[in-house]
Amino acid sequence: ASFAKVLPVDSESRFPLIERVKARTEAPVFLAQAQWDTVNEFLSIAKSYAQADVNGGSTSLSFLLYGPPGTGKSRLARHIAKELGLDLYVARLDGLISSFLGSTSKNIRALFDFAAKTPCVLFLDEFDAIAKLRGDSQELGELKRVVNSFIQNLDTLGSQSIVIAATNHHELLDSAVWRRFSYRLALDFPSAELREKMWEQFISPLQFTAREIELLADLSEGFSGSDIYEVCVRLHRRRITTQQSLELKEAFQVLQNLGIGEGENRRFLSGLRGKDEHTIASMLRDRNTKLYSHSALADILGVSKATAHRWAQGVENDD
């Protein structure tokens, strides 16, 4: 019989510590083959653990995902839950940590008590929040008890539920906590090959040629998968608003606009900031003569091929 699950609540505020994430249709996860190998091994082990639990197995299984924001940690957690046929419950650890460290230990215990009774994927987001306490807290003894509480609860969870933790700052994690995770996977900014796949997936049903996709993949070097998705969302909106077909120059403009802000120094496009068009043409041509042909430069900048040719040669004016 189905019944409403009672979610654990904060011992002080009484707010829920976790929320259930409803399954939804979304774009696929994009990973390099070596990363997929790790994920698929984890899934295979998790499925065998589920069988072992029927036979009285008790070992817990956990996965630590780490890397910069926007690289797909939450999306991968949702994918794993879907593949295992388990509900996904998300706990943001920065919200779980109380100003009273004793309450924090209670909150951690409540989380794991829930996971022990409810087969699920327990996703601990902002996981470095526990580690960040170390420098902020005067109560180091109590803090150590909080960390130990987490380790003990993870160790004794059993195999009916899976724990996935995600952090943007893995260097802050206590080595003892780090070692407790059965599997660990670094997620970084996508390679050119993965960026091409993302553009093909996210831009559909808008039409860009294979050459244009290759150009966009190169221009978006240093962008996260989340960034590329956001660019495509904006292009879809622009298409609906203008009722006109989209051209490469518009995608380039949106890329430039989105490239401003946090993390921009890692992006290739940041080097073009504030430059005039003939300088941009020359810089792109220097970057890759074959990729940035005069025809490609004309499409990117929205000018004639003859003008793009002159700019690429360093000639600014028509006379």
XYZ file of N, CA and C in Angstrom, residues 16 18 33 43 54 72 132 148 161 165 190 196 223 253 313:
45
model
N 11.582 21.016 6.540
C 12.077 19.741 5.995
C 13.560 19.824 5.630
N 14.997 17.593 3.591
C 15.174 17.094 2.228
C 13.908 17.342 1.427
N 34.143 9.068 -22.157
C 33.978 7.617 -22.022
C 34.536 7.094 -20.699
N 26.783 1.888 -11.237
C 25.404 1.418 -11.430
C 25.322 -0.102 -11.356
N 18.615 -8.156 -0.387
C 17.573 -9.174 -0.225
C 18.138 -10.371 0.526
N 27.288 19.374 -14.324
C 26.380 18.231 -14.451
C 26.259 17.317 -13.252
N 33.459 23.491 5.485
C 33.648 24.935 5.653
C 33.496 25.355 7.109
N 32.356 13.162 12.446
C 32.316 11.746 12.822
C 30.902 11.179 12.718
N 19.772 1.978 0.329
C 19.799 3.324 -0.239
C 21.215 3.672 -0.687
N 27.039 12.533 -3.023
C 27.350 13.878 -2.531
C 27.974 14.680 -3.662
N 33.421 20.764 -20.332
C 33.421 19.775 -21.417
C 34.491 20.031 -22.472
N 30.407 19.878 -28.854
C 29.692 19.661 -30.126
C 28.415 18.857 -29.889
N 33.162 27.163 -21.419
C 31.783 27.217 -20.936
C 31.410 25.851 -20.347
N 26.569 36.458 -30.617
C 26.221 37.576 -29.729
C 25.755 37.079 -28.361
N 42.862 40.206 -42.744
C 44.197 40.602 -43.208
C 44.714 41.829 -42.460
